[in-house]
XYZ file of C-alpha atoms in Angstrom:
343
model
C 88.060 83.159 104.598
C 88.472 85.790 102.264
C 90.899 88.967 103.750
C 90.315 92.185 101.606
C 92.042 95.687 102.006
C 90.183 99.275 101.548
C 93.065 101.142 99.418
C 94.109 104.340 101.136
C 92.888 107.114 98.492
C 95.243 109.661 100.580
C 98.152 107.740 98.806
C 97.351 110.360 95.580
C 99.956 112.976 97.644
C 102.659 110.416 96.683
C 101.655 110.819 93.273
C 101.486 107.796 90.709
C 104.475 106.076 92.084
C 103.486 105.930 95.502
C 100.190 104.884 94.469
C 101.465 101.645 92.750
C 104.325 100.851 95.446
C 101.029 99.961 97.939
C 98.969 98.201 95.385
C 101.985 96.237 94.792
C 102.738 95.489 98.436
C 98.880 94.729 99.117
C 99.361 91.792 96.435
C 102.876 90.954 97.820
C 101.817 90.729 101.106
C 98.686 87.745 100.424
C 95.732 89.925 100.710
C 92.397 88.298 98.310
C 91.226 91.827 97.469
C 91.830 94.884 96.651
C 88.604 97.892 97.034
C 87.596 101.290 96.307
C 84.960 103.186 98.247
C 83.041 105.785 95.791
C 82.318 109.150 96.152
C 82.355 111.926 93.385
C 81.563 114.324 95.275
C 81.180 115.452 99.557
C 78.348 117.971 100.760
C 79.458 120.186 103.238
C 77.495 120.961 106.170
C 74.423 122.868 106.061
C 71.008 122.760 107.948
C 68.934 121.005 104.984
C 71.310 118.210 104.836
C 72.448 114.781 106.654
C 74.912 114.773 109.013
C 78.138 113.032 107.254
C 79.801 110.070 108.336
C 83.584 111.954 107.872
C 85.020 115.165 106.689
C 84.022 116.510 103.483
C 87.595 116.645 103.156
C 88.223 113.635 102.344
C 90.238 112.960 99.294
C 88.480 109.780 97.529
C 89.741 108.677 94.134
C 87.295 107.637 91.619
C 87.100 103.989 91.675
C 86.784 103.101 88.046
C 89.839 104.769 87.022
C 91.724 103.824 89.774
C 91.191 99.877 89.386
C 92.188 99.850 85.815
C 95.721 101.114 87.262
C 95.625 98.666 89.736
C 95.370 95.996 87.394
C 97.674 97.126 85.271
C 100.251 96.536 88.324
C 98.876 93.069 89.795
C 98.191 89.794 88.635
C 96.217 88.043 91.110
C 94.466 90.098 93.486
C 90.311 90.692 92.965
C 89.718 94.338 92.163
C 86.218 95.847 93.656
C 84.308 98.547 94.824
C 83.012 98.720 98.474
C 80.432 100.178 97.315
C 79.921 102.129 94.237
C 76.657 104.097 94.353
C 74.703 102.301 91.509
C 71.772 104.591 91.634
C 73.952 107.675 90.350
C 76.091 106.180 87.531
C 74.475 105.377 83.827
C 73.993 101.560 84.319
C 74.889 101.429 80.750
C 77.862 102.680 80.764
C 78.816 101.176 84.521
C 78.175 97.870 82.762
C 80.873 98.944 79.969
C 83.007 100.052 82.328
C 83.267 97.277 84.338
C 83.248 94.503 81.526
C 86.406 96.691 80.263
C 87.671 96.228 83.920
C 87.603 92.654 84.110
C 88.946 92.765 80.648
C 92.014 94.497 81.493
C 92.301 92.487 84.367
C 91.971 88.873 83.424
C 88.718 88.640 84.798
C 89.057 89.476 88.728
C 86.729 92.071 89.315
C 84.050 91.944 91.503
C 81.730 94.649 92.198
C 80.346 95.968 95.338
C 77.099 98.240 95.257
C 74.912 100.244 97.118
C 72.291 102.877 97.057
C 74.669 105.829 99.355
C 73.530 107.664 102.060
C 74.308 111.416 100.691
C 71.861 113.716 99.017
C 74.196 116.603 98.213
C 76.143 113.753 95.795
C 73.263 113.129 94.078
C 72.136 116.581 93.657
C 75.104 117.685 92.295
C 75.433 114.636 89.481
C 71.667 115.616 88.935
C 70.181 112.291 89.899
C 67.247 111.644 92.119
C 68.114 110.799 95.196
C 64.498 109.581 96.734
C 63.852 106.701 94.375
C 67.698 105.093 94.320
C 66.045 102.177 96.238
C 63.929 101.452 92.851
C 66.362 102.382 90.125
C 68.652 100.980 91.938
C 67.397 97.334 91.442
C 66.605 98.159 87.851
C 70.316 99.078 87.609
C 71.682 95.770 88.476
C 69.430 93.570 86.061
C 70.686 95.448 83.777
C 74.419 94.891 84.260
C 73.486 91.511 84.370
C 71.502 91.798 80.758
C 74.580 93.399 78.813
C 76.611 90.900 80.664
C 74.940 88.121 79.088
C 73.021 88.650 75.859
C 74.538 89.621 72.114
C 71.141 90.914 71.537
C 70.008 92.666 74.758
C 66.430 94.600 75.614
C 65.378 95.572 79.079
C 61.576 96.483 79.105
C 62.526 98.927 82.464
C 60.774 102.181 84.193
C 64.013 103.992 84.127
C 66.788 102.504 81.877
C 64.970 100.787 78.898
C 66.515 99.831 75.824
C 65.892 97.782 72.654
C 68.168 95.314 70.464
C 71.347 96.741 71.732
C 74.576 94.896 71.830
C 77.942 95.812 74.049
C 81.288 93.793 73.384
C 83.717 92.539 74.578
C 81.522 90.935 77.532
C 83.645 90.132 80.627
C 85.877 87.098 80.890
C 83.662 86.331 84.007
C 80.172 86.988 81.963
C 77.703 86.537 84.742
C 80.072 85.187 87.339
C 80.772 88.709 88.067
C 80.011 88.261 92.004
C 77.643 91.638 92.572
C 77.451 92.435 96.309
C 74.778 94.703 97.688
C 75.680 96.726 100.549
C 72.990 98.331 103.824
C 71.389 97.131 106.076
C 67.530 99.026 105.588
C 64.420 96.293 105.137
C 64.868 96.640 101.514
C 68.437 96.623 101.242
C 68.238 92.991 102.756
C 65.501 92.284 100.584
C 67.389 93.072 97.547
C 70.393 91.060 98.475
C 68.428 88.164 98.936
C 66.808 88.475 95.522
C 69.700 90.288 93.052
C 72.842 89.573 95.202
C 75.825 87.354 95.255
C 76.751 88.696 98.690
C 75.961 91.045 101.491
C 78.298 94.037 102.213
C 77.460 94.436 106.058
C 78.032 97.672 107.711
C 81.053 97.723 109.954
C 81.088 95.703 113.248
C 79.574 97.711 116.089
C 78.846 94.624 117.988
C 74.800 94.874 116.474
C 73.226 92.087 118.387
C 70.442 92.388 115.379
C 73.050 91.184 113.524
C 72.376 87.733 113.893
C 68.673 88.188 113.195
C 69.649 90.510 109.260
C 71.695 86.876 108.395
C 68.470 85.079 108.927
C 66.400 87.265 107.376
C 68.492 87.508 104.170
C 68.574 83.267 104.334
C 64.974 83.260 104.807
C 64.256 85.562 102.350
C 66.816 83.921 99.593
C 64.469 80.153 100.233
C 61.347 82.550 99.266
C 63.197 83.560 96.408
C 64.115 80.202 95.168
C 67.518 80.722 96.248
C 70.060 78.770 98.144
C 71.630 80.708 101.233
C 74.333 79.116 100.966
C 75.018 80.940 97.845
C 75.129 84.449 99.232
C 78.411 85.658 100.487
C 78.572 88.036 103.642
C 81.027 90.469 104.199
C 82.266 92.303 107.305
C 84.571 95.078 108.135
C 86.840 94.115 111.084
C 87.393 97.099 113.382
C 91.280 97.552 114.661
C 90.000 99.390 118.069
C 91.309 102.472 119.410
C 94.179 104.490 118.098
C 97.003 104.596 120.502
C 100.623 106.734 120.567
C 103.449 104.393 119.956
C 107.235 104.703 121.357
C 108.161 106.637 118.356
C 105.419 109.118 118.040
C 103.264 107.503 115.431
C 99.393 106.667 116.030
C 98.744 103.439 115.694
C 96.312 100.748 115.527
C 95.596 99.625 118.912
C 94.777 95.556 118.705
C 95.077 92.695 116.182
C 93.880 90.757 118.858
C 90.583 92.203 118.679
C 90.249 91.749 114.966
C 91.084 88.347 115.095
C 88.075 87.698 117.782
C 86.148 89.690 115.533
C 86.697 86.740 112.660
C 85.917 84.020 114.388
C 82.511 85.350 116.145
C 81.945 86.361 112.740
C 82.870 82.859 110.807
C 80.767 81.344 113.438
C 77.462 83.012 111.935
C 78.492 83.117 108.198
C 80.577 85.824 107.564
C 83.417 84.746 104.716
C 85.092 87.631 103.491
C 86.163 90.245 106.084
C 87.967 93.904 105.308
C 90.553 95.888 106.782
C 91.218 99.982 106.454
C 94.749 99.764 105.246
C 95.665 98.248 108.738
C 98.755 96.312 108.044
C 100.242 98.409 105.965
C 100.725 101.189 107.529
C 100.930 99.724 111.475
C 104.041 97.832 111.219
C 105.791 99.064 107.852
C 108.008 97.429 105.116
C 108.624 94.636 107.779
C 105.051 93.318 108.036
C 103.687 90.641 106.541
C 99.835 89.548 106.543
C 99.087 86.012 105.814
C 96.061 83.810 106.229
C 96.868 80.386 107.353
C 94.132 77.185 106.333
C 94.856 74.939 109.607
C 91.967 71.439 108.504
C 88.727 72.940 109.126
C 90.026 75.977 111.201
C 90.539 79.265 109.334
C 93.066 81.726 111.231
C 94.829 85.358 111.000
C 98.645 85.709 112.010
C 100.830 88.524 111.928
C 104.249 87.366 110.770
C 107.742 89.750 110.658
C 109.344 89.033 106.891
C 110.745 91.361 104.278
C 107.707 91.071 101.912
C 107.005 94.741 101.740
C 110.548 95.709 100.569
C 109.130 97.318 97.234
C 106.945 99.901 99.436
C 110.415 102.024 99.827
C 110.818 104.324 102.481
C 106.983 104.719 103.388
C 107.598 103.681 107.227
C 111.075 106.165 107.497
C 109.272 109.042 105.371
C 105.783 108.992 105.539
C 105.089 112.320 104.568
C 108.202 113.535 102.741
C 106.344 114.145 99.427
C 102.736 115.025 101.272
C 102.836 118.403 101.152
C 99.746 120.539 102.600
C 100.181 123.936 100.410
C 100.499 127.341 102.518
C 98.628 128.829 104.600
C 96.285 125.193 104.715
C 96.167 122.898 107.213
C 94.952 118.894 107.193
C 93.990 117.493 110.615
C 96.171 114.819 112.008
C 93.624 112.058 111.353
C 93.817 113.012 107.122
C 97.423 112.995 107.286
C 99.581 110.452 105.022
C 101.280 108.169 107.351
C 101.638 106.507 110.598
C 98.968 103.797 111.887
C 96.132 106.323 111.511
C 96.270 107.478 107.652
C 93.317 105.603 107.231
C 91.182 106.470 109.841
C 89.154 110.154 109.104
């Protein structure tokens, strides 16, 4: 079981030094991974367009400048994204930027992709946003093409090119894991042909969830592919945020995430992620460990000192979060407490 944390982008009001104090203690603390979700850019709300998932509001940093600093702090920890929206970015230069990544990083990147759901994003980065699905597959051979050859060509619709070359390749060449997030026909269809894993949406106790796993295994034989071979990923859902004793919102059960990994391990499911839980539910005294117990693979919660390098972010959560005049940020966007992480 791999155990990977979302970082909190709403760490940017503690500027560069609060930023690295948490990418620090996620290493510190035993966590595999370390990912960025993507967005550029957030649509408001307006009759033409799809209802969003959170607030527009939402402060996101952009993921491929934000790993390179995080590996520029760690040593060990796998730097990803969770997803980056393929379809919008210049494969071209995604597959630079990335091989620079895992450069920089001793080769622990691994890269999470999908096609988004917005169409205000990719209106304003002038991209289409009706044929992602397409471009979108095209995008990822060729990642895969610079990846690999000196002397690359890619005879594709919409991102040809002839005789080009693009050094330094990654440490990890094609062992850069690419994992395909959604859960449409096609996106299923496309991680059992292009992907090295399946970013699944997060647990909402589908019972078609079952029945996506076999299809994405039945799909991979068709392809020539071993199942086996595909990872799957799910998010692990903390419940219900409740008022502790000393004001601060909290998350409400680990014991619900923890039956959440083992229903979860029972179908498949190897890598699981977390919104930032830990940190921010029990402070500089929490420590997050995964224990390997023979066959059996277990979470545990375990009071230590691991997290003294995080500073005062329990006693002053927002000391240096200041909303300017005459603003205000809703409690669920504020830095702090259990539910920083939860918009």
């Amino acid at each position: 079981m791999r155990i990977h944390v979302v970082f909190p982008s709403v760490l940017y009001r503690d500027g560069a030094d609060g930023v690295e104090r948490m990418i620090r203690g996620i290493e510190a603390i035993g966590f595999d991974g370390l990912d960025m979700y993507d967005h550029v850019v957030m649509g408001r709300s307006k009759p033409s367009r799809r209802r969003g998932f959170y607030s527009p509001n939402m402060p996101i940093l952009e993921a491929l400048m934000l790993l390179p600093f995080a590996a520029a702090v760690t040593r060990k920890i796998t730097l990803g994204t969770g997803v980056l929206i393929l379809p919008q970015r210049q494969p071209v230069l995604v597959a630079k930027q990335v091989s620079t990544l895992d450069t920089l990083s001793g080769g622990r990147v691994r890269l999470g992709v999908g096609v988004g759901w917005q169409d205000a994003e990719y209106e304003a980065l002038q991209e289409d946003y009706n044929d992602r699905g397409r471009r979108m597959d095209e995008a990822i051979e060729v990642l895969r093409t610079l990846w690999r050859d000196s002397d690359a060509s890619f005879g594709g619709t919409d991102y040809p090119f002839e005789s080009i070359a693009m050094e330094p390749k990654p440490p990890q060449g094609l062992n850069i894991t690419i994992w395909i997030g959604g859960t449409h026909p096609r996106a299923l269809q496309r991680v059992a042909k292009l992907g090295d894993g399946w970013i699944a949406q997060r647990l909402k106790n589908d019972p078609s969830l079952d029945e996506q796993v076999a299809i994405i295994r039945r799909l991979a034989e068709a392809n020539g592919r071993d199942p086996a071979s595909i990872g799957l990923q799910m998010g692990l859902n903390p419940g219900e945020l409740r008022r502790s004793p000393d004001g601060e919102r909290r998350f409400a059960s680990l014991d619900r995430m923890l039956a959440q990994a083992e229903a979860m391990q029972a179908i498949g499911f190897d890598t699981f992620v977390i919104d930032c839980v830990p940190l921010f539910q029990y402070g500089r005294d929490a420590r997050f460990l995964s224990r390997h117990e023979g066959n059996a693979t277990r979470l545990r919660w375990q009071r230590q000192h691991a997290l003294h390098r995080l500073g005062d972010i329990e006693h002053h959560p927002r000391r240096t979060s200041k909303i300017p005049r005459g603003r205000s940020l809703p409690d669920r966007q504020r830095y702090g407490g259990g539910g920083a992480c939860r918009f």
